[in-house]
Short mmCIF file of C-alpha atoms and ligand atoms in Angstrom, two decimals:
data_model
loop_
_atom_site.label_atom_id
_atom_site.label_comp_id
_atom_site.label_asym_id
_atom_site.label_seq_id
_atom_site.Cartn_x
_atom_site.Cartn_y
_atom_site.Cartn_z
CA MET V 18 -37.32 1.73 -6.74
CA VAL V 19 -34.32 0.12 -5.16
CA SER V 20 -34.32 -3.61 -4.78
CA ALA V 21 -32.99 -5.06 -1.58
CA ILE V 22 -31.14 -8.26 -2.20
CA ALA V 23 -30.95 -10.98 0.40
CA LEU V 24 -27.38 -12.14 0.70
CA THR V 25 -27.31 -15.78 1.58
CA LEU V 26 -23.91 -15.42 3.23
CA LEU V 27 -25.59 -13.54 6.03
CA SER V 28 -26.75 -15.96 8.65
CA ALA V 29 -29.11 -13.94 10.84
CA LEU V 30 -31.95 -13.98 8.36
CA PRO V 31 -34.68 -12.64 10.63
CA LEU V 32 -32.63 -9.46 10.99
CA PHE V 33 -32.15 -9.09 7.31
CA SER V 34 -35.10 -7.91 5.35
CA ALA V 35 -35.19 -9.03 1.75
CA GLY V 36 -37.84 -6.51 0.93
CA ARG V 37 -38.77 -3.13 2.22
CA THR V 38 -39.33 -3.02 5.96
CA GLU V 39 -41.87 -0.84 7.66
CA PRO V 40 -40.33 -0.18 11.04
CA SER V 41 -42.41 0.82 14.00
CA THR V 42 -41.52 4.20 15.42
CA SER V 43 -39.53 2.73 18.30
CA GLU V 44 -37.47 0.59 15.96
CA LEU V 45 -34.18 1.66 14.36
CA SER V 46 -33.84 0.75 10.74
CA ILE V 47 -30.44 0.80 9.09
CA ALA V 48 -29.68 0.47 5.36
CA VAL V 49 -26.36 -0.55 3.88
CA PHE V 50 -26.14 0.95 0.40
CA VAL V 51 -23.51 -1.00 -1.54
CA PRO V 52 -22.25 1.02 -4.53
CA GLY V 53 -21.51 -2.02 -6.67
CA VAL V 54 -21.89 -5.69 -5.78
CA VAL V 55 -20.79 -7.26 -2.52
CA SER V 56 -19.31 -10.53 -3.73
CA GLY V 57 -15.64 -10.32 -4.70
CA SER V 58 -15.05 -6.83 -3.27
CA PRO V 59 -13.27 -7.02 0.10
CA VAL V 60 -14.32 -3.48 1.12
CA TYR V 61 -17.99 -4.24 0.58
CA GLU V 62 -17.88 -7.71 2.14
CA MET V 63 -16.37 -6.13 5.26
CA LEU V 64 -18.90 -3.28 5.16
CA VAL V 65 -21.86 -5.66 5.19
CA ALA V 66 -20.31 -8.03 7.75
CA GLY V 67 -19.43 -5.17 10.14
CA ALA V 68 -22.94 -3.69 10.00
CA GLN V 69 -24.51 -7.13 10.38
CA ASN V 70 -22.37 -7.92 13.44
CA ALA V 71 -23.28 -4.65 15.14
CA VAL V 72 -26.99 -5.18 14.47
CA ASN V 73 -26.87 -8.83 15.62
CA GLU V 74 -25.20 -7.74 18.83
CA ALA V 75 -27.75 -5.00 19.49
CA VAL V 76 -30.65 -7.37 18.82
CA ALA V 77 -29.15 -9.96 21.17
CA ALA V 78 -29.03 -7.22 23.82
CA GLY V 79 -32.73 -6.51 23.29
CA THR V 80 -32.60 -3.44 21.04
CA LYS V 81 -35.09 -3.27 18.18
CA VAL V 82 -33.04 -2.66 15.08
CA SER V 83 -33.21 -4.01 11.55
CA LEU V 84 -30.75 -4.06 8.68
CA THR V 85 -31.41 -3.91 4.95
CA VAL V 86 -28.66 -4.44 2.38
CA ILE V 87 -29.17 -2.67 -0.93
CA GLU V 88 -26.88 -3.59 -3.80
CA ALA V 89 -26.90 -0.59 -6.14
CA GLY V 90 -25.09 -2.50 -8.90
CA THR V 91 -22.27 -1.63 -11.24
CA ARG V 92 -23.96 1.17 -13.23
CA GLN V 93 -22.54 4.13 -11.40
CA ALA V 94 -24.77 6.61 -13.24
CA ASP V 95 -27.70 5.04 -11.37
CA TRP V 96 -26.28 5.37 -7.86
CA GLY V 97 -27.58 8.92 -7.33
CA THR V 98 -31.17 8.06 -8.18
CA LYS V 99 -30.97 4.83 -6.20
CA MET V 100 -29.68 6.75 -3.19
CA VAL V 101 -32.51 9.29 -3.59
CA SER V 102 -35.09 6.49 -3.56
CA THR V 103 -33.46 4.90 -0.54
CA ALA V 104 -33.67 8.20 1.36
CA ALA V 105 -37.15 8.94 -0.02
CA GLU V 106 -38.49 5.70 1.42
CA GLY V 107 -37.95 7.51 4.68
CA GLY V 108 -37.89 4.40 6.79
CA TYR V 109 -34.15 4.32 7.40
CA SER V 110 -32.77 6.17 10.36
CA LEU V 111 -29.27 5.67 8.98
CA ILE V 112 -27.87 4.94 5.52
CA ILE V 113 -24.38 3.45 5.47
CA THR V 114 -22.18 3.26 2.40
CA SER V 115 -18.52 3.05 1.34
CA ASN V 116 -16.18 4.45 -1.32
CA PRO V 117 -14.46 7.78 -1.92
CA ALA V 118 -17.00 8.93 -4.54
CA MET V 119 -20.08 8.65 -2.31
CA PRO V 120 -19.97 11.95 -0.36
CA GLU V 121 -20.25 13.94 -3.58
CA ILE V 122 -23.27 11.86 -4.60
CA ILE V 123 -24.86 12.24 -1.16
CA GLU V 124 -24.21 15.96 -0.64
CA PRO V 125 -27.13 17.22 -2.81
CA ILE V 126 -29.42 14.51 -1.39
CA THR V 127 -28.96 15.89 2.13
CA LEU V 128 -30.66 19.10 0.96
CA LEU V 129 -33.71 17.08 -0.15
CA PHE V 130 -33.86 14.99 3.02
CA PRO V 131 -32.28 17.08 5.78
CA LYS V 132 -33.20 14.62 8.55
CA GLN V 133 -31.51 11.66 6.91
CA ASP V 134 -28.17 10.62 8.46
CA PHE V 135 -25.39 9.15 6.30
CA LEU V 136 -22.35 7.23 7.49
CA VAL V 137 -19.71 6.83 4.79
CA PHE V 138 -16.60 4.66 5.06
CA ASP V 139 -13.47 4.78 2.86
CA ALA V 140 -14.24 8.44 2.15
CA LYS V 141 -13.48 11.95 3.32
CA HIS V 142 -15.97 14.80 3.56
CA GLU V 143 -16.24 17.71 5.93
CA GLY V 144 -18.72 20.46 6.69
CA ASN V 145 -22.07 18.68 6.31
CA PRO V 146 -23.74 17.75 9.63
CA ALA V 147 -25.67 14.90 7.95
CA ILE V 148 -22.55 13.18 6.56
CA THR V 149 -20.10 11.35 8.83
CA THR V 150 -16.99 9.97 7.13
CA PHE V 151 -14.14 7.62 7.98
CA ARG V 152 -11.19 6.78 5.80
CA TYR V 153 -8.05 4.73 6.21
CA ASN V 154 -4.48 5.91 5.90
CA GLN V 155 -3.98 4.32 2.50
CA ARG V 156 -0.53 5.83 2.15
CA GLU V 157 0.55 3.40 4.89
CA GLN V 158 -1.47 0.55 3.41
CA ALA V 159 -0.04 0.98 -0.10
CA TYR V 160 3.50 1.74 1.09
CA ILE V 161 3.75 -1.55 2.98
CA SER V 162 2.37 -3.37 -0.08
CA GLY V 163 4.92 -1.77 -2.39
CA TYR V 164 7.73 -2.51 0.05
CA MET V 165 6.96 -6.23 0.26
CA ALA V 166 6.32 -6.46 -3.50
CA ALA V 167 9.74 -4.95 -4.21
CA LEU V 168 11.46 -7.21 -1.67
CA VAL V 169 9.97 -10.24 -3.40
CA SER V 170 10.66 -8.91 -6.91
CA SER V 171 14.33 -8.32 -5.98
CA SER V 172 14.69 -11.74 -4.36
CA SER V 173 15.79 -15.12 -5.62
CA MET V 174 12.30 -16.57 -5.08
CA THR V 175 11.24 -19.07 -7.76
CA HIS V 176 9.01 -16.79 -9.81
CA ALA V 177 10.95 -13.54 -9.36
CA ASN V 178 12.73 -12.18 -12.43
CA LYS V 179 15.63 -9.75 -12.83
CA ALA V 180 13.48 -6.77 -13.87
CA LYS V 181 12.82 -4.19 -11.15
CA LYS V 182 9.21 -3.97 -12.13
CA ILE V 183 5.97 -4.58 -10.26
CA GLY V 184 2.35 -4.01 -11.25
CA LEU V 185 -0.85 -2.46 -9.97
CA ILE V 186 -4.25 -3.13 -11.56
CA ALA V 187 -7.04 -0.74 -10.56
CA GLY V 188 -10.75 -1.06 -11.33
CA GLN V 189 -10.92 2.62 -12.19
CA GLU V 190 -8.80 5.73 -12.01
CA TYR V 191 -10.01 7.88 -9.09
CA PRO V 192 -8.29 10.46 -6.87
CA ALA V 193 -7.58 8.12 -3.93
CA MET V 194 -5.94 5.74 -6.42
CA THR V 195 -3.88 8.21 -8.46
CA GLU V 196 -3.02 10.59 -5.61
CA ILE V 197 -2.56 8.19 -2.67
CA ILE V 198 -2.49 4.45 -3.43
CA LEU V 199 -0.36 4.41 -6.61
CA PRO V 200 2.17 7.00 -5.34
CA ALA V 201 2.54 5.23 -1.97
CA TYR V 202 2.91 1.79 -3.60
CA THR V 203 5.68 3.35 -5.71
CA GLU V 204 7.19 5.06 -2.65
CA GLY V 205 7.31 1.75 -0.76
CA ALA V 206 8.90 -0.11 -3.68
CA ARG V 207 11.51 2.61 -4.20
CA ALA V 208 12.41 2.50 -0.50
CA VAL V 209 13.70 -1.01 -1.29
CA ASP V 210 15.37 0.02 -4.55
CA PRO V 211 14.99 3.45 -6.20
CA SER V 212 15.12 1.92 -9.67
CA PHE V 213 11.72 0.18 -9.32
CA GLU V 214 9.17 0.89 -12.05
CA ILE V 215 5.44 0.44 -11.55
CA ASP V 216 3.28 -0.84 -14.38
CA PHE V 217 -0.14 0.70 -13.65
CA ARG V 218 -3.17 -0.47 -15.63
CA VAL V 219 -6.91 0.10 -15.34
CA VAL V 220 -9.72 -2.40 -15.94
CA GLY V 221 -12.37 0.29 -16.48
CA ASN V 222 -14.90 -1.29 -14.10
CA TRP V 223 -15.03 -3.41 -10.93
CA TYR V 224 -16.28 -6.70 -12.38
CA ASP V 225 -14.59 -7.72 -15.65
CA ALA V 226 -12.48 -10.73 -14.62
CA SER V 227 -11.48 -11.58 -18.18
CA ARG V 228 -10.07 -8.08 -18.71
CA GLY V 229 -8.31 -8.39 -15.32
CA SER V 230 -6.74 -11.61 -16.54
CA ASP V 231 -5.72 -10.08 -19.92
CA LEU V 232 -4.10 -7.09 -18.24
CA ALA V 233 -2.20 -9.33 -15.81
CA ARG V 234 -0.89 -11.51 -18.64
CA ALA V 235 0.32 -8.49 -20.59
CA MET V 236 1.99 -7.13 -17.46
CA GLN V 237 3.78 -10.36 -16.69
CA ASN V 238 4.93 -10.40 -20.30
CA ALA V 239 6.25 -6.88 -19.79
CA GLY V 240 8.35 -8.00 -16.81
CA CYS V 241 6.11 -7.74 -13.73
CA ASP V 242 6.72 -10.57 -11.27
CA VAL V 243 4.41 -9.14 -8.57
CA ILE V 244 0.99 -7.64 -9.29
CA MET V 245 -1.39 -5.94 -6.86
CA PRO V 246 -5.03 -6.14 -8.00
CA ILE V 247 -7.47 -3.54 -6.62
CA SER V 248 -10.31 -4.19 -9.00
CA GLY V 249 -13.18 -5.85 -7.09
CA GLY V 250 -14.65 -8.80 -8.98
CA ALA V 251 -11.97 -8.43 -11.70
CA ASN V 252 -9.38 -9.57 -9.11
CA GLN V 253 -10.57 -13.12 -9.81
CA GLY V 254 -9.11 -12.90 -13.31
CA VAL V 255 -5.77 -11.66 -11.99
CA ILE V 256 -5.63 -14.58 -9.55
CA ALA V 257 -6.48 -17.07 -12.30
CA ALA V 258 -3.67 -15.64 -14.46
CA ALA V 259 -1.23 -15.81 -11.53
CA LYS V 260 -2.01 -19.50 -10.99
CA GLU V 261 -1.59 -20.26 -14.65
CA LEU V 262 1.54 -18.20 -15.34
CA SER V 263 3.13 -18.19 -11.86
CA PHE V 264 3.62 -14.64 -10.79
CA TYR V 265 3.14 -13.22 -7.30
CA ILE V 266 0.13 -11.37 -5.93
CA ALA V 267 0.19 -8.51 -3.40
CA TRP V 268 -3.27 -8.53 -1.82
CA PHE V 269 -5.01 -5.39 -0.59
CA ASP V 270 -7.83 -4.64 1.89
CA ASP V 271 -8.34 -8.04 3.59
CA ASN V 272 -6.43 -11.27 4.22
CA GLY V 273 -5.86 -12.79 0.77
CA TYR V 274 -3.30 -15.53 1.50
CA GLY V 275 -5.90 -18.18 0.73
CA LYS V 276 -6.64 -16.80 -2.75
CA ALA V 277 -3.61 -18.44 -4.37
CA PRO V 278 -1.44 -20.29 -1.85
CA SER V 279 2.34 -19.91 -2.43
CA LEU V 280 1.73 -16.95 -4.77
CA VAL V 281 0.15 -14.36 -2.45
CA ILE V 282 3.13 -12.65 -0.77
CA SER V 283 1.34 -9.97 1.27
CA SER V 284 -1.96 -8.88 2.75
CA ALA V 285 -2.11 -5.17 3.63
CA ILE V 286 -5.44 -4.83 5.34
CA MET V 287 -7.85 -2.13 6.38
CA ALA V 288 -9.97 -3.06 9.41
CA GLN V 289 -13.19 -2.03 7.72
CA GLU V 290 -15.28 -4.79 9.34
CA LYS V 291 -14.13 -3.75 12.82
CA LEU V 292 -14.55 -0.01 12.16
CA VAL V 293 -18.02 -0.43 10.65
CA HIS V 294 -19.04 -2.69 13.55
CA GLU V 295 -17.82 -0.10 16.09
CA GLN V 296 -19.42 2.90 14.41
CA VAL V 297 -22.76 1.23 13.73
CA ALA V 298 -22.82 0.10 17.37
CA ALA V 299 -22.08 3.70 18.38
CA TYR V 300 -24.95 4.90 16.20
CA ILE V 301 -27.33 2.39 17.78
CA ASN V 302 -26.20 3.45 21.27
CA GLY V 303 -26.55 7.12 20.38
CA THR V 304 -22.85 7.90 20.73
CA LEU V 305 -21.82 8.31 17.07
CA LYS V 306 -20.07 11.64 16.52
CA LYS V 307 -22.08 12.92 13.60
CA GLY V 308 -21.00 15.30 10.86
CA VAL V 309 -17.26 14.89 11.31
CA HIS V 310 -14.45 13.19 9.44
CA THR V 311 -11.90 10.78 10.96
CA THR V 312 -8.83 9.19 9.36
CA VAL V 313 -7.56 5.98 10.98
CA GLY V 314 -4.32 4.13 10.35
CA MET V 315 -1.62 1.82 11.55
CA THR V 316 -0.93 3.20 15.02
CA ASP V 317 -4.59 2.84 15.99
CA GLY V 318 -4.83 -0.63 14.44
CA TYR V 319 -7.01 0.02 11.38
CA ILE V 320 -4.23 -0.57 8.86
CA ALA V 321 -2.09 -3.68 9.30
CA PHE V 322 0.14 -6.14 7.54
CA VAL V 323 -0.91 -9.76 8.14
CA SER V 324 2.32 -11.51 9.14
CA GLU V 325 0.91 -14.10 11.55
CA ASP V 326 -0.44 -16.37 8.84
CA GLU V 327 1.07 -19.78 8.08
CA ARG V 328 0.66 -19.24 4.35
CA TYR V 329 2.72 -16.03 4.49
CA ILE V 330 5.39 -17.74 6.57
CA GLU V 331 5.54 -20.69 4.17
CA THR V 332 5.63 -18.54 1.03
CA VAL V 333 7.97 -15.68 1.91
CA PRO V 334 11.56 -16.50 3.01
CA LEU V 335 12.62 -15.54 6.54
CA ALA V 336 15.14 -12.87 5.47
CA LEU V 337 12.43 -10.96 3.59
CA ARG V 338 9.95 -11.32 6.44
CA GLN V 339 12.57 -9.90 8.80
CA GLN V 340 13.15 -6.88 6.55
CA MET V 341 9.41 -6.34 6.40
CA LYS V 342 9.13 -6.63 10.18
CA ALA V 343 11.88 -4.03 10.67
CA MET V 344 10.13 -1.59 8.32
CA LEU V 345 6.78 -2.10 10.10
CA ALA V 346 8.51 -1.46 13.44
CA ARG V 347 9.75 1.88 12.10
CA ILE V 348 6.17 2.90 11.28
CA ALA V 349 5.03 1.71 14.72
CA ASP V 350 7.73 3.66 16.63
CA GLY V 351 7.20 6.80 14.57
CA SER V 352 10.61 6.89 12.93
CA LEU V 353 8.94 6.29 9.55
CA ALA V 354 5.98 8.66 9.34
CA LEU V 355 3.59 8.23 6.43
CA PRO V 356 0.78 10.70 7.04
CA SER V 357 -2.11 10.40 4.60
CA ARG V 358 -2.14 13.10 1.96
N1 LIG T 13 -13.47 -1.47 -4.72
C1 LIG T 13 -13.92 -2.73 -4.83
O1 LIG T 13 -13.29 -3.65 -4.31
N2 LIG T 13 -15.09 -2.99 -5.48
C2 LIG T 13 -15.83 -2.03 -6.07
O2 LIG T 13 -16.86 -2.32 -6.65
C3 LIG T 13 -15.37 -0.68 -5.98
N3 LIG T 13 -16.07 0.33 -6.55
C4 LIG T 13 -15.56 1.60 -6.47
C5 LIG T 13 -16.26 2.64 -7.10
C6 LIG T 13 -15.79 3.95 -7.05
C7 LIG T 13 -16.54 5.04 -7.74
C8 LIG T 13 -14.58 4.23 -6.36
C9 LIG T 13 -14.06 5.64 -6.29
C10 LIG T 13 -13.90 3.20 -5.73
C11 LIG T 13 -14.36 1.89 -5.79
N4 LIG T 13 -13.67 0.83 -5.19
C12 LIG T 13 -14.15 -0.44 -5.28
C13 LIG T 13 -12.35 1.03 -4.55
C14 LIG T 13 -12.41 1.10 -3.04
O3 LIG T 13 -13.17 2.25 -2.69
C15 LIG T 13 -11.00 1.22 -2.45
O4 LIG T 13 -10.33 2.34 -2.98
C16 LIG T 13 -10.16 -0.01 -2.72
O5 LIG T 13 -10.82 -1.15 -2.25
C17 LIG T 13 -8.80 0.09 -2.04
O6 LIG T 13 -8.91 0.14 -0.65
#
């Protein structure tokens, strides 16, 4: 039995059922299945917020729709059974989730519950009418991160060293990481200077902040002056190490300039909150295009670099910001094409 956890950060409590809801037949009931924990993971915080916003809006407009958030926890071996129980409850017209591993977990479940619709973000899957997927062009997202990281690492900024070396800490090794994010981060850095080396390390889970901190320390010791953490709750440990040892952070997924002021040198964001909001609203209105995959990116506004933030302007010198701006303009005008692999 899956437990639904009430997240206190969500304000519209009447819309958020802490336990199992028994919707009337005229009522839409939507579940957000979080494969992990929400707190500390930008992708999941945006997932929940986007769904909540869409439901709030629909309710304000008089539509009967409820939202349940289910945190499946960090034991990934349990996600399949937890997803089966969520579908077996039968009360949810739509189950929403997010991460590249979910379609494979859901695929066999669609055979058991053929009427159940699934909407999966940050994932790609085709050919199953019950599974709708959206992913972001993470080649663009990671390229712009690597570019800014290398600009800072090559600069005369206070905490930059002479080594042409930057780091990336991942929660786990998974195909989107090893085939898209890491290669594109490297590609972006080497566009600044081909001699850049990337120190890539893996936490082994998405929550161990003390291991995140240990890895970051070892990496700084090995010459990394900029580190990009993509490790969920373990990111906290990387930030703590950055504050203590003074190295720079390249933030990924949402705006992270507030995480460690004067040390966070970039925020390469995916507009997951906006996309989830739009697609859940489309589902509620009956206009969601089901059973198809869509990739969104920079030209349509779902990948962006946050440059209009005072903390970025104060931290990163003008000359570097101008180089970054010129590179972003080349992506925008099509002269630098970074199609997702
Ligand atoms: N990202 C997080 O921030 N928190 C997580 O708990 C998390 N769990 C993941 C579990 C699996 C199996 C996979 C494949 C990815 C996970 N991610 C997680 C990474 C996330 O999907 C995405 O790749 C990164 O946030 C970069 O955009």
